[in-house]
Tab-separated table of C-alpha atoms in Angstrom:
chain	number	residue	atom	x	y	z
A	831	MET	CA	45.038	199.880	233.626
A	832	SER	CA	43.682	197.209	230.973
A	833	VAL	CA	44.215	193.752	231.754
A	834	PRO	CA	45.232	191.419	229.042
A	835	PRO	CA	42.747	188.585	227.555
A	836	THR	CA	43.284	185.447	229.581
A	837	ASP	CA	43.872	183.400	226.618
A	838	VAL	CA	46.587	185.196	225.563
A	839	PRO	CA	49.742	183.628	227.218
A	840	PRO	CA	52.527	185.904	228.359
A	841	PRO	CA	55.758	186.625	226.630
A	842	ALA	CA	58.338	184.284	227.604
A	843	PRO	CA	61.350	186.003	229.094
A	844	ALA	CA	64.811	186.500	227.118
A	845	ALA	CA	66.840	183.375	226.923
A	846	ASP	CA	69.699	185.166	229.036
A	847	ALA	CA	67.044	186.230	231.737
A	848	ALA	CA	67.341	185.870	235.403
A	849	LEU	CA	66.273	182.483	237.049
A	850	ALA	CA	63.635	184.663	239.297
A	851	ASP	CA	62.116	186.045	235.633
A	852	TRP	CA	61.784	182.538	234.495
A	853	LEU	CA	60.063	181.577	237.481
A	854	ALA	CA	57.796	184.240	237.722
A	855	HIS	CA	56.897	183.689	233.929
A	856	LEU	CA	55.719	180.309	235.085
A	857	GLU	CA	53.572	181.477	237.736
A	858	ARG	CA	51.848	183.768	235.291
A	859	LEU	CA	51.606	180.729	232.734
A	860	HIS	CA	50.254	178.005	234.769
A	861	GLY	CA	50.833	178.964	238.464
A	862	GLN	CA	51.581	176.474	241.135
A	863	ARG	CA	48.406	174.312	240.371
A	864	ILE	CA	48.595	170.609	240.409
A	865	THR	CA	48.254	168.814	237.246
A	866	LEU	CA	48.515	165.250	237.046
A	867	GLY	CA	49.217	163.214	233.882
A	868	LEU	CA	52.281	162.488	231.654
A	869	GLU	CA	51.057	163.320	228.135
A	870	ARG	CA	52.361	166.723	228.364
A	871	VAL	CA	55.607	166.124	229.916
A	872	GLN	CA	56.337	163.296	227.391
A	873	THR	CA	55.264	165.451	224.400
A	874	VAL	CA	57.677	168.085	225.303
A	875	ALA	CA	60.536	165.466	226.351
A	876	ARG	CA	60.447	164.038	223.055
A	877	ARG	CA	60.975	167.469	221.638
A	878	LEU	CA	63.818	167.969	223.557
A	879	GLY	CA	65.369	164.627	222.565
A	880	ALA	CA	68.905	163.600	224.070
A	881	ALA	CA	69.046	166.602	226.426
A	882	VAL	CA	66.591	164.748	228.543
A	883	ARG	CA	67.737	161.410	227.867
A	884	PRO	CA	69.912	159.934	230.289
A	885	ALA	CA	73.304	158.345	229.725
A	886	CYS	CA	73.649	156.930	233.605
A	887	PRO	CA	71.669	154.920	235.658
A	888	VAL	CA	68.397	156.082	237.169
A	889	ILE	CA	66.873	155.829	240.603
A	890	THR	CA	63.495	157.017	241.301
A	891	VAL	CA	62.075	157.267	245.028
A	892	ALA	CA	58.518	157.688	245.773
A	893	GLY	CA	57.009	157.540	249.211
A	894	THR	CA	54.763	159.606	251.610
A	895	ASN	CA	57.525	160.039	253.953
A	896	GLY	CA	61.090	159.428	254.141
A	897	LYS	CA	61.927	159.737	250.306
A	898	GLY	CA	64.186	162.951	250.350
A	899	SER	CA	66.007	161.415	253.524
A	900	THR	CA	66.710	158.445	251.256
A	901	CYS	CA	67.682	160.171	248.287
A	902	ALA	CA	70.160	162.419	250.403
A	903	MET	CA	71.715	159.076	251.848
A	904	LEU	CA	72.250	157.636	248.419
A	905	GLU	CA	73.677	160.887	247.150
A	906	ALA	CA	76.191	160.898	250.180
A	907	ILE	CA	77.180	157.351	249.647
A	908	TYR	CA	77.773	157.656	245.739
A	909	ARG	CA	79.560	160.945	246.412
A	910	ALA	CA	81.816	159.319	248.701
A	911	ALA	CA	82.454	156.348	246.487
A	912	GLY	CA	83.773	158.965	243.836
A	913	TYR	CA	80.616	159.287	241.499
A	914	ARG	CA	79.504	162.476	239.977
A	915	THR	CA	75.826	162.711	241.436
A	916	ALA	CA	72.987	164.395	240.503
A	917	LEU	CA	69.853	164.689	242.595
A	918	TYR	CA	66.573	166.010	241.621
A	919	THR	CA	63.942	167.044	244.760
A	920	SER	CA	61.077	169.188	245.605
A	921	PRO	CA	59.938	171.323	246.852
A	922	HIS	CA	62.818	173.600	248.207
A	923	LEU	CA	63.230	175.319	251.608
A	924	VAL	CA	64.684	178.461	250.730
A	925	HIS	CA	66.054	178.589	247.438
A	926	PHE	CA	64.681	177.194	244.406
A	927	GLU	CA	68.221	176.318	243.118
A	928	GLU	CA	68.155	173.438	246.237
A	929	ARG	CA	66.160	171.311	243.883
A	930	ALA	CA	68.944	170.496	241.428
A	931	ARG	CA	71.864	169.231	243.492
A	932	LEU	CA	75.182	168.397	241.556
A	933	ASP	CA	77.892	166.700	243.493
A	934	GLY	CA	76.007	167.933	246.779
A	935	GLN	CA	75.667	171.380	246.006
A	936	PRO	CA	72.970	173.222	244.392
A	937	MET	CA	73.572	174.463	240.791
A	938	ALA	CA	74.066	177.713	240.248
A	939	SER	CA	71.185	179.741	238.652
A	940	ALA	CA	73.084	180.705	235.818
A	941	ASP	CA	73.453	177.177	234.712
A	942	LEU	CA	70.098	176.335	235.162
A	943	VAL	CA	68.527	179.309	233.037
A	944	PRO	CA	69.910	177.805	229.444
A	945	ALA	CA	67.841	174.869	230.320
A	946	PHE	CA	64.442	176.937	230.932
A	947	ALA	CA	65.042	178.536	227.642
A	948	ALA	CA	65.226	174.885	225.972
A	949	VAL	CA	62.236	173.813	227.561
A	950	GLU	CA	60.352	176.963	226.415
A	951	ALA	CA	61.725	176.288	223.135
A	952	ALA	CA	60.507	172.796	222.635
A	953	ARG	CA	56.954	173.616	224.592
A	954	THR	CA	55.806	176.061	221.906
A	955	ALA	CA	57.396	174.356	218.904
A	956	GLY	CA	54.585	173.519	216.868
A	957	ASP	CA	51.403	173.098	218.746
A	958	PRO	CA	52.260	174.731	222.298
A	959	VAL	CA	52.018	172.459	224.862
A	960	VAL	CA	50.612	173.761	228.519
A	961	LEU	CA	52.843	172.797	231.187
A	962	SER	CA	52.422	173.026	235.009
A	963	TYR	CA	54.784	174.942	236.771
A	964	PHE	CA	56.052	171.636	238.317
A	965	GLU	CA	56.178	169.732	235.017
A	966	PHE	CA	58.241	172.566	233.355
A	967	THR	CA	60.884	172.976	236.212
A	968	THR	CA	61.195	169.174	236.380
A	969	LEU	CA	62.175	169.097	232.704
A	970	ALA	CA	64.365	172.177	232.902
A	971	LEU	CA	66.085	171.095	236.253
A	972	VAL	CA	66.859	167.434	234.809
A	973	HIS	CA	68.062	168.761	231.546
A	974	ALA	CA	70.668	171.161	233.381
A	975	MET	CA	72.028	168.320	235.421
A	976	LEU	CA	72.124	166.022	232.396
A	977	ALA	CA	74.205	168.506	230.589
A	978	GLN	CA	77.018	168.172	233.487
A	979	ARG	CA	77.231	164.335	232.190
A	980	PRO	CA	76.657	162.714	235.805
A	981	ASP	CA	77.381	159.353	236.481
A	982	VAL	CA	73.683	158.529	238.302
A	983	LEU	CA	70.674	160.693	238.389
A	984	ILE	CA	68.399	160.382	241.588
A	985	LEU	CA	64.887	161.599	241.367
A	986	GLU	CA	62.674	162.398	243.951
A	987	VAL	CA	58.728	161.564	242.959
A	988	GLY	CA	57.005	164.775	243.913
A	989	MET	CA	53.438	163.560	244.278
A	990	GLY	CA	52.179	159.693	243.913
A	991	GLY	CA	54.253	158.425	241.248
A	992	ARG	CA	52.251	156.952	238.244
A	993	LEU	CA	51.270	160.325	236.838
A	994	ASP	CA	54.017	162.463	238.508
A	995	ALA	CA	56.268	164.324	236.019
A	996	VAL	CA	59.339	162.583	237.012
A	997	ASN	CA	57.728	159.043	235.985
A	998	VAL	CA	58.609	160.228	232.336
A	999	TRP	CA	62.152	158.663	232.901
A	1000	ASP	CA	61.953	155.012	233.415
A	1001	ALA	CA	63.835	153.891	236.602
A	1002	ASP	CA	66.849	151.424	236.682
A	1003	CYS	CA	65.998	151.091	240.328
A	1004	ALA	CA	62.681	152.375	241.811
A	1005	VAL	CA	62.422	152.970	245.720
A	1006	ILE	CA	59.099	153.134	247.493
A	1007	THR	CA	59.638	154.237	251.062
A	1008	SER	CA	56.565	154.691	253.504
A	1009	VAL	CA	53.293	154.767	252.015
A	1010	ASP	CA	50.357	156.505	254.254
A	1011	LEU	CA	47.540	159.000	253.961
A	1012	ASP	CA	48.549	162.266	252.103
A	1013	HIS	CA	47.466	164.046	249.086
A	1014	MET	CA	44.209	162.057	249.205
A	1015	GLU	CA	42.285	164.078	247.177
A	1016	TYR	CA	44.477	163.170	244.080
A	1017	LEU	CA	45.798	159.884	245.127
A	1018	GLY	CA	43.152	158.150	246.583
A	1019	PRO	CA	41.090	157.220	249.919
A	1020	ASP	CA	43.254	154.857	251.501
A	1021	ARG	CA	46.550	152.968	251.327
A	1022	GLU	CA	46.046	150.689	248.948
A	1023	ALA	CA	44.761	153.558	246.355
A	1024	ILE	CA	48.001	155.283	247.321
A	1025	GLY	CA	50.279	152.678	247.238
A	1026	TYR	CA	49.385	151.834	243.545
A	1027	GLU	CA	49.838	155.175	242.455
A	1028	LYS	CA	53.430	154.954	244.068
A	1029	ALA	CA	54.096	151.627	242.296
A	1030	GLY	CA	53.553	153.472	239.250
A	1031	ILE	CA	57.338	154.040	238.977
A	1032	LEU	CA	58.207	150.481	238.961
A	1033	ARG	CA	59.634	148.972	235.620
A	1034	THR	CA	59.540	145.333	234.177
A	1035	GLY	CA	62.501	143.077	235.009
A	1036	ARG	CA	63.952	146.214	237.061
A	1037	PRO	CA	64.636	146.309	240.858
A	1038	ALA	CA	61.941	147.969	242.963
A	1039	VAL	CA	63.256	148.183	246.540
A	1040	VAL	CA	60.314	148.759	248.991
A	1041	SER	CA	61.561	149.802	252.602
A	1042	ASP	CA	57.911	150.236	253.904
A	1043	PRO	CA	57.716	147.361	256.428
A	1044	MET	CA	53.956	146.640	255.888
A	1045	PRO	CA	53.636	147.969	252.323
A	1046	PRO	CA	50.016	147.922	250.827
A	1047	ARG	CA	49.082	144.794	249.322
A	1048	SER	CA	48.517	147.077	245.471
A	1049	VAL	CA	52.484	147.572	245.584
A	1050	LEU	CA	53.193	144.014	245.568
A	1051	GLU	CA	50.656	143.214	243.202
A	1052	ARG	CA	51.826	145.704	240.968
A	1053	ALA	CA	55.371	144.430	241.281
A	1054	ARG	CA	54.335	141.033	240.379
A	1055	GLU	CA	52.045	142.031	237.496
A	1056	ILE	CA	54.710	143.979	235.405
A	1057	ASP	CA	57.419	140.905	236.641
A	1058	ALA	CA	59.658	143.797	238.695
A	1059	ASP	CA	62.515	142.492	240.929
A	1060	LEU	CA	60.997	143.047	244.023
A	1061	TRP	CA	63.170	143.738	247.229
A	1062	LEU	CA	61.152	143.525	250.313
A	1063	VAL	CA	62.293	144.517	253.864
A	1064	GLY	CA	62.154	141.544	256.229
A	1065	ARG	CA	62.797	139.272	253.352
A	1066	ASP	CA	65.462	140.430	250.649
A	1067	PHE	CA	67.043	142.920	253.212
A	1068	ARG	CA	67.009	143.651	256.773
A	1069	HIS	CA	68.455	145.402	259.723
A	1070	SER	CA	69.162	145.049	263.403
A	1071	GLY	CA	71.210	146.974	266.089
A	1072	ASP	CA	71.515	148.245	269.461
A	1073	ARG	CA	72.292	151.540	271.373
A	1074	GLN	CA	75.865	152.032	269.806
A	1075	GLN	CA	75.692	150.530	266.129
A	1076	TRP	CA	73.414	148.662	263.656
A	1077	ALA	CA	74.085	146.164	260.968
A	1078	TRP	CA	72.472	145.362	257.539
A	1079	GLN	CA	72.176	142.131	255.299
A	1080	GLY	CA	71.010	141.774	252.144
A	1081	ARG	CA	70.467	138.889	249.112
A	1082	ALA	CA	74.337	138.744	249.062
A	1083	ARG	CA	76.189	141.722	251.086
A	1084	ARG	CA	76.161	142.302	254.730
A	1085	TYR	CA	77.543	145.252	256.918
A	1086	ALA	CA	78.400	144.944	260.332
A	1087	GLY	CA	79.436	147.464	262.977
A	1088	LEU	CA	77.935	150.405	261.290
A	1089	ALA	CA	77.720	153.734	262.657
A	1090	TYR	CA	74.189	155.336	263.111
A	1091	PRO	CA	73.243	157.791	260.169
A	1092	ALA	CA	74.061	161.557	260.758
A	1093	LEU	CA	70.471	162.074	260.018
A	1094	ARG	CA	68.602	162.037	263.376
A	1095	GLY	CA	65.187	160.337	264.133
A	1096	VAL	CA	63.698	157.113	264.485
A	1097	ASN	CA	62.743	156.667	261.140
A	1098	GLN	CA	66.027	157.074	259.445
A	1099	LEU	CA	67.254	153.591	260.048
A	1100	THR	CA	64.530	152.345	257.877
A	1101	ASN	CA	65.309	154.610	255.202
A	1102	ALA	CA	68.915	153.837	255.396
A	1103	SER	CA	68.044	150.158	255.283
A	1104	GLY	CA	66.352	150.638	252.004
A	1105	GLY	CA	69.175	152.824	250.581
A	1106	LEU	CA	71.485	150.030	251.084
A	1107	ALA	CA	69.064	147.767	249.240
A	1108	VAL	CA	69.433	150.015	246.160
A	1109	LEU	CA	73.704	150.055	246.656
A	1110	GLU	CA	73.113	146.176	246.515
A	1111	ALA	CA	70.682	146.070	243.669
A	1112	MET	CA	72.812	148.647	241.261
A	1113	HIS	CA	76.101	147.371	242.443
A	1114	ALA	CA	76.835	145.751	238.917
A	1115	ARG	CA	76.670	149.335	237.540
A	1116	LEU	CA	77.650	151.492	240.608
A	1117	PRO	CA	79.819	149.606	242.641
A	1118	VAL	CA	80.317	150.853	246.079
A	1119	THR	CA	82.955	149.897	248.866
A	1120	ALA	CA	81.788	149.349	252.525
A	1121	GLN	CA	84.078	152.443	253.267
A	1122	ALA	CA	82.111	154.501	251.096
A	1123	VAL	CA	78.995	153.541	252.867
A	1124	ARG	CA	80.249	154.273	256.198
A	1125	GLN	CA	81.583	157.602	255.228
A	1126	GLY	CA	78.344	158.507	253.322
A	1127	LEU	CA	75.995	157.525	256.293
A	1128	ALA	CA	78.303	159.738	258.593
A	1129	THR	CA	78.458	162.820	256.649
A	1130	VAL	CA	75.117	162.914	255.260
A	1131	GLU	CA	72.942	166.165	255.562
A	1132	TRP	CA	69.362	167.301	254.839
A	1133	PRO	CA	67.951	170.246	256.301
A	1134	GLY	CA	64.647	170.538	257.835
A	1135	ARG	CA	64.409	166.841	258.730
A	1136	PHE	CA	64.317	166.395	262.446
A	1137	GLN	CA	67.219	168.769	262.209
A	1138	ILE	CA	68.305	169.751	265.805
A	1139	VAL	CA	70.146	173.168	266.013
A	1140	PRO	CA	71.873	173.595	269.359
A	1141	GLY	CA	71.430	176.895	271.437
A	1142	GLU	CA	69.521	178.351	274.222
A	1143	PRO	CA	66.658	177.272	273.435
A	1144	VAL	CA	67.245	174.396	271.372
A	1145	LEU	CA	65.543	174.536	267.794
A	1146	VAL	CA	64.078	171.450	266.098
A	1147	LEU	CA	63.057	171.918	262.392
A	1148	ASP	CA	60.963	169.565	260.821
A	1149	VAL	CA	59.070	169.650	257.513
A	1150	ALA	CA	56.554	167.080	259.056
A	1151	HIS	CA	53.295	167.879	257.064
A	1152	ASN	CA	51.148	164.981	257.238
A	1153	PRO	CA	49.871	162.594	260.572
A	1154	HIS	CA	52.491	160.001	259.576
A	1155	ALA	CA	55.076	162.123	259.840
A	1156	ALA	CA	53.900	164.160	262.992
A	1157	ALA	CA	53.700	160.786	264.542
A	1158	ALA	CA	57.543	160.163	263.846
A	1159	LEU	CA	58.236	163.611	265.145
A	1160	ALA	CA	56.602	163.233	268.330
A	1161	GLU	CA	58.345	160.004	268.902
A	1162	ASN	CA	61.673	161.898	268.057
A	1163	LEU	CA	60.856	164.602	270.591
A	1164	ASP	CA	60.197	162.070	273.111
A	1165	ALA	CA	63.706	160.426	272.614
A	1166	MET	CA	65.747	163.920	272.950
A	1167	GLY	CA	64.895	163.560	276.901
A	1168	PHE	CA	63.392	166.180	279.286
A	1169	TYR	CA	62.804	169.612	278.295
A	1170	PRO	CA	61.558	172.026	280.854
A	1171	GLN	CA	59.394	173.775	277.974
A	1172	THR	CA	58.479	172.909	274.543
A	1173	GLN	CA	57.046	175.474	272.366
A	1174	ALA	CA	55.785	174.932	268.675
A	1175	VAL	CA	55.871	177.172	265.413
A	1176	PHE	CA	53.312	175.786	263.296
A	1177	GLY	CA	51.814	176.456	259.905
A	1178	ALA	CA	50.166	174.074	257.389
A	1179	MET	CA	48.484	173.706	254.080
A	1180	ALA	CA	44.458	173.881	254.019
A	1181	ASP	CA	44.635	170.441	252.531
A	1182	LYS	CA	46.485	168.526	255.159
A	1183	ASP	CA	44.643	166.367	257.875
A	1184	VAL	CA	46.061	169.056	260.760
A	1185	ARG	CA	43.391	167.652	263.477
A	1186	PRO	CA	45.386	164.123	264.075
A	1187	MET	CA	48.727	166.073	263.909
A	1188	LEU	CA	47.812	168.536	266.607
A	1189	GLU	CA	46.344	165.922	268.638
A	1190	ARG	CA	49.411	163.603	268.401
A	1191	LEU	CA	51.739	166.758	269.392
A	1192	ASP	CA	49.406	168.241	272.014
A	1193	PRO	CA	50.758	166.586	275.000
A	1194	LEU	CA	54.417	167.887	274.223
A	1195	ILE	CA	53.768	171.264	273.409
A	1196	ASP	CA	53.459	173.952	276.368
A	1197	ALA	CA	52.767	176.936	273.919
A	1198	TRP	CA	51.919	177.274	270.148
A	1199	HIS	CA	52.488	179.718	267.596
A	1200	PHE	CA	50.545	179.040	264.712
A	1201	CYS	CA	51.189	181.278	261.825
A	1202	ASP	CA	49.979	182.251	258.123
A	1203	LEU	CA	52.117	181.168	255.307
A	1204	PRO	CA	52.988	182.748	252.029
A	1205	THR	CA	50.989	180.975	249.625
A	1206	ALA	CA	47.337	180.904	248.774
A	1207	ARG	CA	46.990	177.178	249.551
A	1208	ALA	CA	48.001	177.715	252.949
A	1209	ALA	CA	45.539	177.376	256.137
A	1210	ARG	CA	45.247	180.617	258.015
A	1211	GLY	CA	46.716	180.864	261.274
A	1212	ASP	CA	43.658	181.538	263.464
A	1213	ALA	CA	41.962	178.509	261.408
A	1214	LEU	CA	44.835	176.417	262.881
A	1215	ARG	CA	44.282	177.734	265.996
A	1216	ALA	CA	40.580	177.021	266.192
A	1217	VAL	CA	41.304	173.205	265.281
A	1218	TRP	CA	43.767	173.102	268.237
A	1219	GLN	CA	41.381	174.727	270.426
A	1220	SER	CA	38.821	171.866	269.814
A	1221	VAL	CA	41.278	168.865	270.339
A	1222	THR	CA	43.565	170.095	273.154
A	1223	ARG	CA	43.188	168.473	276.385
A	1224	ARG	CA	45.988	171.231	277.893
A	1225	ARG	CA	44.372	173.704	280.288
A	1226	ASP	CA	48.025	175.016	280.798
A	1227	ALA	CA	49.199	175.354	277.278
A	1228	THR	CA	48.542	178.858	275.479
A	1229	ALA	CA	48.049	179.346	271.598
A	1230	THR	CA	48.880	182.934	269.721
A	1231	VAL	CA	48.867	183.690	265.948
A	1232	HIS	CA	50.966	185.138	263.636
A	1233	GLU	CA	51.588	186.594	260.121
A	1234	GLY	CA	54.396	184.390	259.443
A	1235	PRO	CA	56.942	181.804	260.552
A	1236	ALA	CA	59.696	184.411	261.551
A	1237	ALA	CA	57.294	186.254	263.529
A	1238	ALA	CA	55.810	183.399	265.099
A	1239	LEU	CA	59.763	182.199	266.124
A	1240	LYS	CA	60.391	185.529	267.336
A	1241	ALA	CA	57.428	185.404	269.674
A	1242	ALA	CA	58.392	182.053	270.825
A	1243	LEU	CA	62.231	183.199	271.483
A	1244	ALA	CA	60.606	186.253	273.475
A	1245	GLN	CA	59.018	183.585	276.000
A	1246	ALA	CA	61.548	181.010	275.633
A	1247	ASP	CA	62.906	179.334	278.835
A	1248	PRO	CA	66.803	179.061	277.554
A	1249	ALA	CA	66.687	175.248	278.693
A	1250	GLY	CA	64.061	174.643	276.646
A	1251	ARG	CA	63.043	173.809	273.023
A	1252	ILE	CA	61.304	175.387	269.802
A	1253	VAL	CA	60.119	172.823	267.153
A	1254	VAL	CA	59.150	174.496	263.796
A	1255	PHE	CA	56.805	172.044	261.609
A	1256	GLY	CA	53.972	171.779	259.524
A	1257	SER	CA	55.103	172.649	256.067
A	1258	PHE	CA	58.195	173.292	253.955
A	1259	TYR	CA	56.938	176.737	253.984
A	1260	THR	CA	57.185	176.841	257.693
A	1261	VAL	CA	60.608	175.466	258.023
A	1262	GLY	CA	61.965	177.568	255.230
A	1263	GLY	CA	60.313	180.847	256.569
A	1264	VAL	CA	62.534	180.470	259.499
A	1265	LEU	CA	65.603	179.709	257.367
A	1266	GLN	CA	65.199	182.949	255.214
A	1267	GLU	CA	68.241	184.653	256.996
A	1268	GLY	CA	70.365	181.338	257.563
A	1269	VAL	CA	70.047	178.900	260.234
A	1270	PRO	CA	69.109	180.822	263.283
A	1271	ARG	CA	71.329	180.473	266.483
A	1272	LEU	CA	68.911	181.367	269.288
A	1273	ALA	CA	69.960	182.628	272.540
A	1274	ALA	CA	66.833	183.471	274.901
A	1275	ARG	CA	66.603	186.486	277.332
A	1276	HIS	CA	67.731	184.206	280.761
A	1277	LEU	CA	64.473	184.249	282.892
A	1278	GLN	CA	64.776	186.241	285.944
A	1279	GLY	CA	63.256	184.043	289.339
């Protein structure tokens, strides 16, 4: 079979082709390679014109961890306040459509396809512009959501900020959650360099909410350099609480007697606090009542973020994929109380710093089930096991390797104590791999003894 020349681009699908055909086309065109820079996206966005020019306020959220949860809480509160919300996030867990949420629900694939055709037409008009998979889909999904005329557009940055495709839109309010070490080959070797990249989403004279309690100096310097309206935790807003409830105070607004957010985990109060600062900063354009705040925090859902699924054993799903997130996961697992057995299903990308992740979780895990993932960027399960063997201090723990997350979960269930728990973490692919058929409800064989 002849192979077409690599310099001849594959033909685009028909305008009314299925979404799967468009995604396959993008894979052939550029694949999932990471390409930073705004010039290409800006060129195509200019060609698209008003179709990708928001007529509503834009909130852009960057950070190493916590940005997805912050986006989800903002979406839930604004929805409770009666606003039509559009939320763009990435990556997805199971279905691509999860990346574009309108009023809290993924948009239908049929409603996305016309935007893909529009971006392809703009990309190839005149001198063709080569877009990465992420750049193309970001333009297309924002195009599709804006066509539905939302009241607020919430954008989660994919990686970094300054050169991320999302930064082609000017944020009316920018949010920076935690800043820690991840994607260092692209963003720089330390928190200062990474903070500088995150701070690229800030805009002159507009609110810049920083919920990291110890932000890098580079973030503060960039905010001052461009004269952004800097909101710092501990200075412009703060929170306090006990086991029953919590309170928040901003520059001019305060909330007392708040129930804890429906999202679990030690870090979610920090994310919620930053979210409430956004609400105050944007209050003149998007007024929100205290009741909407309470309702939104009580009803917010965000799959795969310390998601606890009841069963025998209990299932914990967490997309933690860097050392900072793994440390938070370990704290959250500790706070769950005593379990006679804890097993882990773990798969990760090859570029991740897995050693400190495995070291941090090692004391808690009695049996590891390492797995391959369905992407060339992933580390092999046997390589992950080798790293664990080099760091573990547990002589009583076991480790096996499996072809994928579903097979690893099946193996864990086969040796599970019904009163125990299984934690699935390491990557969106790992958690997504066990959610392919929906949320599993585990029922282990009751051990005889």
